[in-house]
CSV table of C-alpha atoms in Angstrom, one decimal:
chain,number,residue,atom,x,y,z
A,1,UNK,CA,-22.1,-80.1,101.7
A,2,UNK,CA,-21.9,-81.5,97.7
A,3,UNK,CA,-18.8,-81.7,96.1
A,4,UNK,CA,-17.7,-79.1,93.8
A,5,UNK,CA,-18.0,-81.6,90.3
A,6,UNK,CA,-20.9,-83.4,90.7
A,7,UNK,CA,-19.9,-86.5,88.5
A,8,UNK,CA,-21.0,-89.5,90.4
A,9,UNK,CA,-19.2,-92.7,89.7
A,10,UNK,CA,-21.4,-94.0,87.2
A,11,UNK,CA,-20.7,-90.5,84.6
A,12,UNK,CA,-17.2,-91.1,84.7
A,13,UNK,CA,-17.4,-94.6,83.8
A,14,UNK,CA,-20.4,-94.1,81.0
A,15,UNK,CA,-17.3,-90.8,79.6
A,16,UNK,CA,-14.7,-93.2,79.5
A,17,UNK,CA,-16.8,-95.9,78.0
A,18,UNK,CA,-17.7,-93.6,75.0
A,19,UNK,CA,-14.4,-92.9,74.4
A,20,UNK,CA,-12.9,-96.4,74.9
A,21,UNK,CA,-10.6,-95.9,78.1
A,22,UNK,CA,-10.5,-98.3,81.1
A,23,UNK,CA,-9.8,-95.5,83.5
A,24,UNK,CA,-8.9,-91.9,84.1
A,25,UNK,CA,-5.4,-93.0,84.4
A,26,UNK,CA,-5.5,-93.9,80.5
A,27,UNK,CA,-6.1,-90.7,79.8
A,28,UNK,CA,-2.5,-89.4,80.6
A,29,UNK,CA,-1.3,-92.4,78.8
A,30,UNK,CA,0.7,-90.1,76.6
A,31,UNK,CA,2.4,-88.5,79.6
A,32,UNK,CA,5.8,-90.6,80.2
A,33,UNK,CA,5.7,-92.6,83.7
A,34,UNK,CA,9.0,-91.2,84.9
A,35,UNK,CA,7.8,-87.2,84.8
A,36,UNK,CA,4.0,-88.0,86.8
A,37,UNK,CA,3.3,-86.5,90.1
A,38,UNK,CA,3.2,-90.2,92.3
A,39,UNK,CA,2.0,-88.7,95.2
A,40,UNK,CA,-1.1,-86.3,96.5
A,41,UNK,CA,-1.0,-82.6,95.6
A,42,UNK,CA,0.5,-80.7,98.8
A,43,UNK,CA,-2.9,-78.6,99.6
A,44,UNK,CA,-5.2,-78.6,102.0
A,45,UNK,CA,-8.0,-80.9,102.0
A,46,UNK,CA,-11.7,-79.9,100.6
A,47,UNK,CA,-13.2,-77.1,101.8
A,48,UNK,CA,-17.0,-76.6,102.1
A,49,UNK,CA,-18.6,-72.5,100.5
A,50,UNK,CA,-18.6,-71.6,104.2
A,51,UNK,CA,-14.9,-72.8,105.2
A,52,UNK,CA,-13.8,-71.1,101.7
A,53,UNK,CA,-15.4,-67.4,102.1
A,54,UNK,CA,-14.0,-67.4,105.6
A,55,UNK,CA,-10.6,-67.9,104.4
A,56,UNK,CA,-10.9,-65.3,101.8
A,57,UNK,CA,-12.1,-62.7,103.9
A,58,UNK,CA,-9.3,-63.5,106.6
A,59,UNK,CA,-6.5,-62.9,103.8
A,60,UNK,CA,-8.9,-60.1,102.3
A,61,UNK,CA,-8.5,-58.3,106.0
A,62,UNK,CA,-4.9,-58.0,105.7
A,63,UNK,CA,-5.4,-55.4,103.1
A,64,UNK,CA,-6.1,-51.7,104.2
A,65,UNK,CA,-8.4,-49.7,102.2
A,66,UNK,CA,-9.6,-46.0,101.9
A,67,UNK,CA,-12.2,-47.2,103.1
A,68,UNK,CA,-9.9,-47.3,106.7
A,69,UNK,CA,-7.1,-45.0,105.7
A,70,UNK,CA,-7.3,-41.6,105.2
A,71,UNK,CA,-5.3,-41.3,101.7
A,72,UNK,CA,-2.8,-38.8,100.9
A,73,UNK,CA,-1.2,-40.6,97.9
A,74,UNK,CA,-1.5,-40.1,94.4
A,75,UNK,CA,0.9,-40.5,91.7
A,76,UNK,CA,-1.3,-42.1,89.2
A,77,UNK,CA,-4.6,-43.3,91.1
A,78,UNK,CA,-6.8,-40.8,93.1
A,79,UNK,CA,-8.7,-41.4,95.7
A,80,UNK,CA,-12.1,-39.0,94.4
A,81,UNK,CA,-15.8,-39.3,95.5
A,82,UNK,CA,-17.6,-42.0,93.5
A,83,UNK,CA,-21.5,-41.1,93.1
A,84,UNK,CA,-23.8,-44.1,94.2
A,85,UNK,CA,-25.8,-43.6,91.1
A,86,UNK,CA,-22.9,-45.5,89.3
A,87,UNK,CA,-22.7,-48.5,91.1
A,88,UNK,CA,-26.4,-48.9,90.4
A,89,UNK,CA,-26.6,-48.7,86.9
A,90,UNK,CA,-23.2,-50.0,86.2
A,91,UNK,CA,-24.0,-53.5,88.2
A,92,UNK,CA,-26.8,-54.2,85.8
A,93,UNK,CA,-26.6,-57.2,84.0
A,94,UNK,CA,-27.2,-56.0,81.0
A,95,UNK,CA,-24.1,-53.7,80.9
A,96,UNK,CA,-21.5,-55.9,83.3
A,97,UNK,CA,-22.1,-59.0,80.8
A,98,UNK,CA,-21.9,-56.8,77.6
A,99,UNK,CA,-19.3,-58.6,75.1
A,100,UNK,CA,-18.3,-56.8,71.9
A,101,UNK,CA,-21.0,-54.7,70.2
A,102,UNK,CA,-20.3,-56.6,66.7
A,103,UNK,CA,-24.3,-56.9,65.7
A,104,UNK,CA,-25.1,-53.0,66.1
A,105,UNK,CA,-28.9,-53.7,65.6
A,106,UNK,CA,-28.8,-56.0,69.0
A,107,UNK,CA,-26.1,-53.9,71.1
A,108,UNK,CA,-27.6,-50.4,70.4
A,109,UNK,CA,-27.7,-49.7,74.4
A,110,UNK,CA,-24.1,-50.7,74.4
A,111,UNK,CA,-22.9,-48.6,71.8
A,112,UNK,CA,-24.9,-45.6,72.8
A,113,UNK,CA,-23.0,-45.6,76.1
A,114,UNK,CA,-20.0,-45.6,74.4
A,115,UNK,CA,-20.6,-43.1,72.1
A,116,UNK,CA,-21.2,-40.9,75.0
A,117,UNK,CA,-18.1,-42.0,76.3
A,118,UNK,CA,-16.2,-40.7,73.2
A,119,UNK,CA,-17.9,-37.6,73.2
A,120,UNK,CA,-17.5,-36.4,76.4
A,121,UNK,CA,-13.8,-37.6,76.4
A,122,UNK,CA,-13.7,-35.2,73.1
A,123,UNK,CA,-15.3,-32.6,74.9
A,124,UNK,CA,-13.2,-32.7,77.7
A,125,UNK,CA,-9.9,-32.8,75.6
A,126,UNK,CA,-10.5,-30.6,73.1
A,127,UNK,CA,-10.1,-33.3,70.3
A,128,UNK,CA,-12.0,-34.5,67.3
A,129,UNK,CA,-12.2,-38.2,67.8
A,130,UNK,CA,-12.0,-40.6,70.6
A,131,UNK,CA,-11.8,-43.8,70.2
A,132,UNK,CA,-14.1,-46.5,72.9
A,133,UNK,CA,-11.2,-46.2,75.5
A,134,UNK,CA,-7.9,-48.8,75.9
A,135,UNK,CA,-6.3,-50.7,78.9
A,136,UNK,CA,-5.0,-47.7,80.6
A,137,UNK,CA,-2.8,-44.5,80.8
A,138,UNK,CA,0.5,-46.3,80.3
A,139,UNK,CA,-0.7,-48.4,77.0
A,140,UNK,CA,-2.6,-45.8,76.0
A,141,UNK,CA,0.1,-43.2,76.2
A,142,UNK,CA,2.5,-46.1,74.2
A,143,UNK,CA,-0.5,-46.6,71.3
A,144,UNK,CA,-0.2,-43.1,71.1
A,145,UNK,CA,3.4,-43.3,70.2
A,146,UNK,CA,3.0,-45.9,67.2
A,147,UNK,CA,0.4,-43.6,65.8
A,148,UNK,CA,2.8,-40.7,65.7
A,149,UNK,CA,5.4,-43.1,64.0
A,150,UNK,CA,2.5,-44.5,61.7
A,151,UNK,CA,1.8,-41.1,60.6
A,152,UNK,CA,4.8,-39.5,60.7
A,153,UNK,CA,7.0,-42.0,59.1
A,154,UNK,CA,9.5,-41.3,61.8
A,155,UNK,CA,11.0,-43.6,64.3
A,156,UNK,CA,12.3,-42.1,67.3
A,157,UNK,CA,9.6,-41.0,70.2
A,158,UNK,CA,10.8,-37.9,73.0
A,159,UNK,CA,9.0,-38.1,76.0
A,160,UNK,CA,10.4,-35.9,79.0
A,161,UNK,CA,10.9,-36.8,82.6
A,162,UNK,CA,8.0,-35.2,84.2
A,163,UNK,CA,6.0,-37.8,82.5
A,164,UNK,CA,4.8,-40.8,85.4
A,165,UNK,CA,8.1,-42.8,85.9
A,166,UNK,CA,5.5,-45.8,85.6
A,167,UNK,CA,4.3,-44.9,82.2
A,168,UNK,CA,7.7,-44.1,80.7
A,169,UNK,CA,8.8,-47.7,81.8
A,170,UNK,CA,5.5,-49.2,80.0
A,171,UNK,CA,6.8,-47.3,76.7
A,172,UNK,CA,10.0,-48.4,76.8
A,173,UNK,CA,9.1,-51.9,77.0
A,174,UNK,CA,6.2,-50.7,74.1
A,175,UNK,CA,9.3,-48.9,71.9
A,176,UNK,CA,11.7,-51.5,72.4
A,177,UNK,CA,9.9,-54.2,70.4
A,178,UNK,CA,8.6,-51.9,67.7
A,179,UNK,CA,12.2,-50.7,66.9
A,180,UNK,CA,11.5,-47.3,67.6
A,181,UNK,CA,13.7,-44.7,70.2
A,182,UNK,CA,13.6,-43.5,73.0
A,183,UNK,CA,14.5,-40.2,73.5
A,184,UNK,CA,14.0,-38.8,77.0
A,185,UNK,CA,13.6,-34.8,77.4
A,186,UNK,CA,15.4,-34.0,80.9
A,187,UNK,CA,13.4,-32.2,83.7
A,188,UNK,CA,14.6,-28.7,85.2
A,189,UNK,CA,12.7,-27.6,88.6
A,190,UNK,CA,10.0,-29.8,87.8
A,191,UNK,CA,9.2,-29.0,84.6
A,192,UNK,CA,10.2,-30.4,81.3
A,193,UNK,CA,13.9,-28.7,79.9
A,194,UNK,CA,12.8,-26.8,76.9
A,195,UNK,CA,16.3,-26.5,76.1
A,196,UNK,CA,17.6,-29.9,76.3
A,197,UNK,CA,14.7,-30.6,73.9
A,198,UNK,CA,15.3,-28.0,71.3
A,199,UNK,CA,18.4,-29.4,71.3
A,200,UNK,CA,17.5,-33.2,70.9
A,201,UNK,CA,14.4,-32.4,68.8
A,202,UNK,CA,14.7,-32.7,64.7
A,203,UNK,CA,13.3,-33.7,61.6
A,204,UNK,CA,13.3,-37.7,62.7
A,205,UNK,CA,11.6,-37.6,65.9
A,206,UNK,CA,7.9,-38.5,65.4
A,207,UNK,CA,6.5,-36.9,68.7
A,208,UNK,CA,6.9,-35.4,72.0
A,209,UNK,CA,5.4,-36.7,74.8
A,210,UNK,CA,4.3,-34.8,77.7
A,211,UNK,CA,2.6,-34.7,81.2
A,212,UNK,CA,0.2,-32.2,82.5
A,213,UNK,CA,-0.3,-31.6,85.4
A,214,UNK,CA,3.0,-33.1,85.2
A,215,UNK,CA,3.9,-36.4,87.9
A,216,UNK,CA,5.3,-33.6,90.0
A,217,UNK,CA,1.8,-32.3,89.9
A,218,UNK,CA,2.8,-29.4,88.6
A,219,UNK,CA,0.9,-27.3,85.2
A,220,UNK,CA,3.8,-27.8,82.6
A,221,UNK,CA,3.5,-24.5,80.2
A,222,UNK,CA,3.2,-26.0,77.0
A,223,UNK,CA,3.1,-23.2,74.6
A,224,UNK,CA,7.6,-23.6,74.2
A,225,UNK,CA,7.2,-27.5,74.1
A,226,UNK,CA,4.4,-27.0,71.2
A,227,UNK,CA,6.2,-25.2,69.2
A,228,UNK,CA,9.4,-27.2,68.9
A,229,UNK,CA,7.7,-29.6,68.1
A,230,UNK,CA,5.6,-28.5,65.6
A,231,UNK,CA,8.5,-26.2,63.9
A,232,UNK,CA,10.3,-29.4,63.5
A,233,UNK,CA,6.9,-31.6,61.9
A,234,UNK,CA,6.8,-33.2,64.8
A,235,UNK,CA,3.5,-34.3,66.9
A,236,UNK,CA,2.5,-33.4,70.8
A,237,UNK,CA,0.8,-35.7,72.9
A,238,UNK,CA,-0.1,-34.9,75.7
A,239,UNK,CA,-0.9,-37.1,78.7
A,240,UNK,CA,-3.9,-35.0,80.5
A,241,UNK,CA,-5.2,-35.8,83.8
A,242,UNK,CA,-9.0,-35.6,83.3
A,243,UNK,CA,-10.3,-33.9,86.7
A,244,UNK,CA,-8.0,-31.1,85.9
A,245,UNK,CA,-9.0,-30.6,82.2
A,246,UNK,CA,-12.2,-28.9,83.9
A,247,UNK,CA,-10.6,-25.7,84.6
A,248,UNK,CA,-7.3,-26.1,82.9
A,249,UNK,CA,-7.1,-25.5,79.1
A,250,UNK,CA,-7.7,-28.3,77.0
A,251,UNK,CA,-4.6,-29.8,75.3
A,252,UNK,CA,-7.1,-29.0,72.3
A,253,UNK,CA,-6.5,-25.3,72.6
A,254,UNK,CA,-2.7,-25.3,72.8
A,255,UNK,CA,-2.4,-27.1,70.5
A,256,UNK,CA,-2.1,-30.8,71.2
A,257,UNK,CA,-2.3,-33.4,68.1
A,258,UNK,CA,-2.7,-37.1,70.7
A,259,UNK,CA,-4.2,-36.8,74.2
A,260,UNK,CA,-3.8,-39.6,76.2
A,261,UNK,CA,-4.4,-40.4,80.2
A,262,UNK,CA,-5.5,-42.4,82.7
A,263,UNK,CA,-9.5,-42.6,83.3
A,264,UNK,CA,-9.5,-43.7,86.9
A,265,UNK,CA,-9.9,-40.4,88.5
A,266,UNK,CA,-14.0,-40.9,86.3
A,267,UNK,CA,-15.7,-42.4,88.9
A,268,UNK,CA,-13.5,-45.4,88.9
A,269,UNK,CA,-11.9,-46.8,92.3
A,270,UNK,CA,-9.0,-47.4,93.3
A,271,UNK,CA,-9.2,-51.2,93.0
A,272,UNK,CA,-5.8,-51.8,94.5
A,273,UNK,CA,-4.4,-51.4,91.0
A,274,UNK,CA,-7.0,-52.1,88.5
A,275,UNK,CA,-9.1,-52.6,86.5
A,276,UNK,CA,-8.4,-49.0,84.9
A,277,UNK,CA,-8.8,-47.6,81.6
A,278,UNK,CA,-7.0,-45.4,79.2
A,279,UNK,CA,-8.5,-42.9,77.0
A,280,UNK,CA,-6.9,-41.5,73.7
A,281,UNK,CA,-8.1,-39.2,71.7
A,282,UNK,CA,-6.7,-36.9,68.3
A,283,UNK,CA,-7.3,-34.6,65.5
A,284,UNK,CA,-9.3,-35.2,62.4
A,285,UNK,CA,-6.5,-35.9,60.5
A,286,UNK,CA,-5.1,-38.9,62.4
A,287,UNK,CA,-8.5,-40.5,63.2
A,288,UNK,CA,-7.8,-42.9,60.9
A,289,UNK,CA,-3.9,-44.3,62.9
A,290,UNK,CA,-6.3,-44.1,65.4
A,291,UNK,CA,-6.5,-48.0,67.5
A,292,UNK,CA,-9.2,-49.7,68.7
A,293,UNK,CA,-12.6,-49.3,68.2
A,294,UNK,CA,-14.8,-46.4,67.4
A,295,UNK,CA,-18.8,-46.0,67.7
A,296,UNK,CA,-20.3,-43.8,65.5
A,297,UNK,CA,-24.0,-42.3,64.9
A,298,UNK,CA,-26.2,-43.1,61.7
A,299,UNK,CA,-29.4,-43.7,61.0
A,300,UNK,CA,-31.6,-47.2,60.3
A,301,UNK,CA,-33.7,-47.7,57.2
A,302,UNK,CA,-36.4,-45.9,58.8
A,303,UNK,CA,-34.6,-42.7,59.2
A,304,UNK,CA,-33.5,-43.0,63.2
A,305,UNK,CA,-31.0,-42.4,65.2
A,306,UNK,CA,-28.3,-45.2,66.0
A,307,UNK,CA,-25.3,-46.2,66.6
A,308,UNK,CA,-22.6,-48.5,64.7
A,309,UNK,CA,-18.9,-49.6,65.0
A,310,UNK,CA,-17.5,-47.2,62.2
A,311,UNK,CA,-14.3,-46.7,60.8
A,312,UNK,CA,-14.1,-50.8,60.8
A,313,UNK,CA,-12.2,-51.1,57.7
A,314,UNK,CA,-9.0,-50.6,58.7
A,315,UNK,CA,-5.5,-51.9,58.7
A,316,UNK,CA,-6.2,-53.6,62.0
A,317,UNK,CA,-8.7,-55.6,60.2
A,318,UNK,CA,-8.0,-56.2,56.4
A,319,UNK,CA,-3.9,-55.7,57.0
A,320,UNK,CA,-2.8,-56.4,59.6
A,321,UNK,CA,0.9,-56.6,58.9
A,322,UNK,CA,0.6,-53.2,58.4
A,323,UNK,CA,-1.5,-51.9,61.5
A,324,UNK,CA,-0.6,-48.8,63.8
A,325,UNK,CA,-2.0,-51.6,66.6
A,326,UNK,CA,-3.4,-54.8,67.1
A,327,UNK,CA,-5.5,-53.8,69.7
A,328,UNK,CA,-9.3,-55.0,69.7
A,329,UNK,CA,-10.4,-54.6,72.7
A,330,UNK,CA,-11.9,-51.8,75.4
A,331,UNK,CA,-12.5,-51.4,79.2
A,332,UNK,CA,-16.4,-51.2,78.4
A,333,UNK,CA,-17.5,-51.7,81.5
A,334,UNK,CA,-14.8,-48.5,83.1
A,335,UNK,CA,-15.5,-46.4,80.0
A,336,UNK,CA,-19.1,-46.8,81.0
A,337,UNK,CA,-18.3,-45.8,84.6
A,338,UNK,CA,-16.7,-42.8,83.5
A,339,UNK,CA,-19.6,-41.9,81.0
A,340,UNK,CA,-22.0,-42.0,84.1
A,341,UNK,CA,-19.7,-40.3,86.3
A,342,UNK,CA,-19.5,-37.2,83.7
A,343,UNK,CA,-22.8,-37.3,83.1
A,344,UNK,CA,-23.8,-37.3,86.7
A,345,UNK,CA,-21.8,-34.4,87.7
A,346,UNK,CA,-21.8,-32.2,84.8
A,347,UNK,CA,-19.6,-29.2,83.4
A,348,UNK,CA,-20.5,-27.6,86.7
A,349,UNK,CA,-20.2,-30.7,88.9
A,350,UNK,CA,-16.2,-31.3,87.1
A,351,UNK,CA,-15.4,-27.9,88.1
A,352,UNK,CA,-16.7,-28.2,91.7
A,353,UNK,CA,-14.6,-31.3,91.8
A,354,UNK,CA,-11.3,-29.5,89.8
A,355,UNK,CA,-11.7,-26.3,92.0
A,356,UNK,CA,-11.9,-27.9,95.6
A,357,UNK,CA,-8.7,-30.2,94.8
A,358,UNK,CA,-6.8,-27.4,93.8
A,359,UNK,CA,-7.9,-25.5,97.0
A,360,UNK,CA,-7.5,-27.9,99.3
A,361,UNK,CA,-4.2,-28.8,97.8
A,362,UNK,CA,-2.6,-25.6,97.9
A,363,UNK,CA,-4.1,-25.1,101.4
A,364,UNK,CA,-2.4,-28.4,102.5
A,365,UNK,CA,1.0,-26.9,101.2
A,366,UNK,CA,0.7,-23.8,102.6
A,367,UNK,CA,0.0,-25.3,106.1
A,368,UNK,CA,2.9,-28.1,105.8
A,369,UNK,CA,5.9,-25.1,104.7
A,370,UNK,CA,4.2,-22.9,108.2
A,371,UNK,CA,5.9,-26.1,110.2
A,372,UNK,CA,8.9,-24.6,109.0
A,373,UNK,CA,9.6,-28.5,109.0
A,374,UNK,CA,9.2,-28.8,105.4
A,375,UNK,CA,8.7,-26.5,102.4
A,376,UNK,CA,7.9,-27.1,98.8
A,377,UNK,CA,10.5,-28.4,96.3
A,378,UNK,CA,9.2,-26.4,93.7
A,379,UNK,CA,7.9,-22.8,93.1
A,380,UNK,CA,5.8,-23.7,90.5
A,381,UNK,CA,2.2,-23.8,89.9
A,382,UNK,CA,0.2,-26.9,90.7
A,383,UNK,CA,-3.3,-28.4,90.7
A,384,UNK,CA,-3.6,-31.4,93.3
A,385,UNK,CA,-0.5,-32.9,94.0
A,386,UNK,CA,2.8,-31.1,95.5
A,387,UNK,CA,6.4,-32.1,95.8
A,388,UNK,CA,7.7,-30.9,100.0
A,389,UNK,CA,11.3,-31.4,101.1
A,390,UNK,CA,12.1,-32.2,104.8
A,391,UNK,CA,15.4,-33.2,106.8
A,392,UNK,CA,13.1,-35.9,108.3
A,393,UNK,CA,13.1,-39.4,106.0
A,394,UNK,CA,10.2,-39.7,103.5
A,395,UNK,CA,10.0,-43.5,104.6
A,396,UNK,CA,10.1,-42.6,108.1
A,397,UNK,CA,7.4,-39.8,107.6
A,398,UNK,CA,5.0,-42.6,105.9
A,399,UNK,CA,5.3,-45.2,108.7
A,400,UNK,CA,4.6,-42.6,111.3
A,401,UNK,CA,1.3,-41.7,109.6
A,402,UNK,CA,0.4,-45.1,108.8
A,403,UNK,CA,0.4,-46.0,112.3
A,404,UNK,CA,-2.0,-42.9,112.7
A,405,UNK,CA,-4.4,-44.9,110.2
A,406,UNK,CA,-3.1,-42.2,107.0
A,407,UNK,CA,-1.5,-43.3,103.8
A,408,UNK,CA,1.0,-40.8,103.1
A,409,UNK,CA,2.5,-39.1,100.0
A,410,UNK,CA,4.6,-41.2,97.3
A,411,UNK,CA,8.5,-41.1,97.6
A,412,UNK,CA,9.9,-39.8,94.5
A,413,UNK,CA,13.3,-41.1,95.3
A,414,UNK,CA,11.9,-44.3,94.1
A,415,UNK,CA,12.1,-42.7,90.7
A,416,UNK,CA,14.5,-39.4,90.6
A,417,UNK,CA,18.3,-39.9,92.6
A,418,UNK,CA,18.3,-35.9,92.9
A,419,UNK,CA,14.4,-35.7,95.2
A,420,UNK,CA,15.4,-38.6,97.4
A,421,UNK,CA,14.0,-36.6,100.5
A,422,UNK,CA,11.4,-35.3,99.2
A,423,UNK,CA,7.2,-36.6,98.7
A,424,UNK,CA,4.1,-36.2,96.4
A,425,UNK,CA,1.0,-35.2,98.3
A,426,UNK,CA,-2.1,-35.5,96.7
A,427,UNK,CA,-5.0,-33.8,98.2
A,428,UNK,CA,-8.9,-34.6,96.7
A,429,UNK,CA,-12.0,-33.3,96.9
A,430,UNK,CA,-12.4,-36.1,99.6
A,431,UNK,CA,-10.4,-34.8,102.1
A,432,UNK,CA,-11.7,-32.0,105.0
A,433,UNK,CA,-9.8,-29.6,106.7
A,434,UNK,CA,-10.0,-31.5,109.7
A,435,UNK,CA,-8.0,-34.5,107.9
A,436,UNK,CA,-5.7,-31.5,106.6
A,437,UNK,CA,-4.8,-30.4,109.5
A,438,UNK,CA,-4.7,-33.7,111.2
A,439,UNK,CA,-2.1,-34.2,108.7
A,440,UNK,CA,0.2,-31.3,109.4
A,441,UNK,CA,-0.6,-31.6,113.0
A,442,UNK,CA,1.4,-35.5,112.6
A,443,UNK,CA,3.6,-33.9,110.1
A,444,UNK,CA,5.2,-31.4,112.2
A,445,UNK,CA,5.5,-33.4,115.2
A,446,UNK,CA,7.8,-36.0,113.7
A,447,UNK,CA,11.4,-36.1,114.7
């Protein structure tokens, strides 16, 4: 086995000759003596390839996957079917190497995808303009705020507390350096207190932020929230969960200005955490507060059809003390996943998916609240994810059905004093009715 730097001897000594040092000491000459390390580095020795991907796997194997455990848990990241067809095209070179599309007559194939991206993300939220997709739900949902305060001219932010617990702590950290506050909308059996936001809602509050499905899983009617908010000048954004938006009204049509969300449920995995990607998207009118970057279709000298970075001049570029966001970037390589995942399944394909989580979801509840061991926290419409409430401990639940090889529901007591016995389950199009029931059978038999 070679060594990992393959300097012999004689390189180092030819590099320090041409730059006029005796040794490799000299060059930490500038380092004083009394702060150096004098002794060895407390690792292990060399390893060869072989020794090293051994010990990887070995910590590696201490993880559980979904691969293993039969997942229950949502809150955020979903545990969906994930075509083959995208791991194939997505772990082409051409596309998992792809740096910023800058020279638009050398990145066409680039920029197509993403263009595709944007529109189906348009399609799918009702909205006139997306932009090529952001870091994820959280900082998307935040970037959404500082262009509501960009083009509002206003400098407080509601968002309620049916929003992800997660995401609200992402904005407050966004908010707080900004200068802008933080108003939060209290939540009433799940859903967001119309009244405690007609009462905190006026002429300097930029925009309302709002879940839905909501992190209770629940299907927020927005028609109150959206006209508070509007009455007062105000903007809605709405934070959509995208499987749903295939049989659920678009925020487009009840009138939403900002959508935001997470785009993991697109064909993305779980990843234990990441990489994710966030997807905004907005009216006509705001396209311009809108951050990051945004592909749009021309044509070449020659009269076809192509595809460039528009909307470049911008304050993020030319003023930047000025900018709604700094932001440069995009999770290419997700939004690209997500772009094949839509495209594979279709408008028909996205509703097989929507209509079988909603099934199996509500036939999941229905089943648990028989037990007559738990029943659900809310009487309120849902779509994949449902609150129950036991006399049995959530924790305790979750170890018992981890030792039968299942990752349970998400403890909301983490998050909310009031439902500390009480647990989101998240049912996908993934699970059967035998892991249902399987489920319920465990369930119920806990003491």
């Amino acid at each position: 086995m070679f060594p990992y730097l393959p300097h012999t001897d004689e390189d180092i000594n030819n590099m320090l000759d041409v730059i006029g040092l005796r040794s490799i000491d000299d060059l930490f000459s500038d380092i004083p003596e009394d702060i150096r390390l004098k002794e060895l580095l407390k690792i292990n020795n060399p390893m060869s390839e072989l020794e090293v991907s051994k010990y990887m796997n070995n910590i590696a194997k201490k993880n559980k996957s979904t691969d293993e455990l039969v997942c229950f848990l949502g809150a955020g990241a979903y545990d969906h079917y994930i075509p083959s067809i995208i791991k194939h095209i997505t772990s082409r070179s051409e596309f998992y190497t792809s740096y910023t599309p800058y020279q638009a007559e050398i990145s066409q194939g680039t920029l197509q995808a993403i263009f595709e991206y944007q529109s189906m993300i348009c399609e799918l939220t009702g909205m006139d303009v997306s932009n090529a997709s952001l870091y994820d739900g959280s900082t998307a949902t935040a970037e959404g705020a500082f262009m509501a305060c960009a083009s509002t001219r206003r400098n407080k932010v509601a968002v309620s507390r049916t929003v992800s617990p997660g995401t609200r702590k992402v904005l407050e950290t966004y908010t707080k350096y900004k200068g802008i506050e933080l108003i939060e909308i209290e939540e009433k059996d799940g859903v967001t207190d119309v009244d405690d936001l007609r009462e905190k809602m006026n002429k300097e509050v930029a925009c309302v932020i709002i879940q839905n499905p909501n992190f209770f899983g629940i299907i927020e009617d927005v028609s109150k929230v959206e006209k508070i908010t509007h009455e007062s000048k105000g903007l809605l954004m709405v934070n959509a969960e995208p499987i749903s938006l295939a049989v659920l009204k678009s925020p487009g049509e009840y009138g939403a200005d900002i959508v935001v969300g997470e785009g993991q449920s697109l064909g993305n995995p779980l990843n234990f955490g990441g990489p994710y990607l966030g997807f905004i998207s907005c009216t006509k009118k705001l396209m311009r507060k809108l951050p990051g970057r945004i592909v749009g279709e021309t044509e070449d000298v020659d009269g076809k059809r192509g595809f460039v970075l528009t909307l470049q001049a911008r304050e993020q570029h030319i003023r930047r003390d000025k900018a709604t966001s700094n932001i440069t970037s995009n999770q290419g390589l997700n939004a690209l996943t997500a772009a094949i995942y839509l495209s594979a399944l279709g408008k028909e394909g996205l509703k097989e998916v929507a209509n079988q989580c909603l099934q199996k979801a509500h036939y999941a509840a229905d089943s648990l609240c028989k037990t007559n061991k738990y029943e659900l926290r809310f009487n309120k419409p849902f779509f994949m994810e449902f609150v129950v409430k036991s006399s049995i401990e959530p924790e305790k639940v979750n170890e018992e059905l981890l030792h039968k090889n299942i990752l349970g529901g998400y403890e909301i007591g983490k998050d909310y004093d009031k439902y500390k016995d009480d647990i989101l389950v998240c049912v996908t199009e993934k699970r059967t009715k035998g892991e249902i029931d399987n489920l319920v059978s465990i369930m119920e038999g806990i003491e």
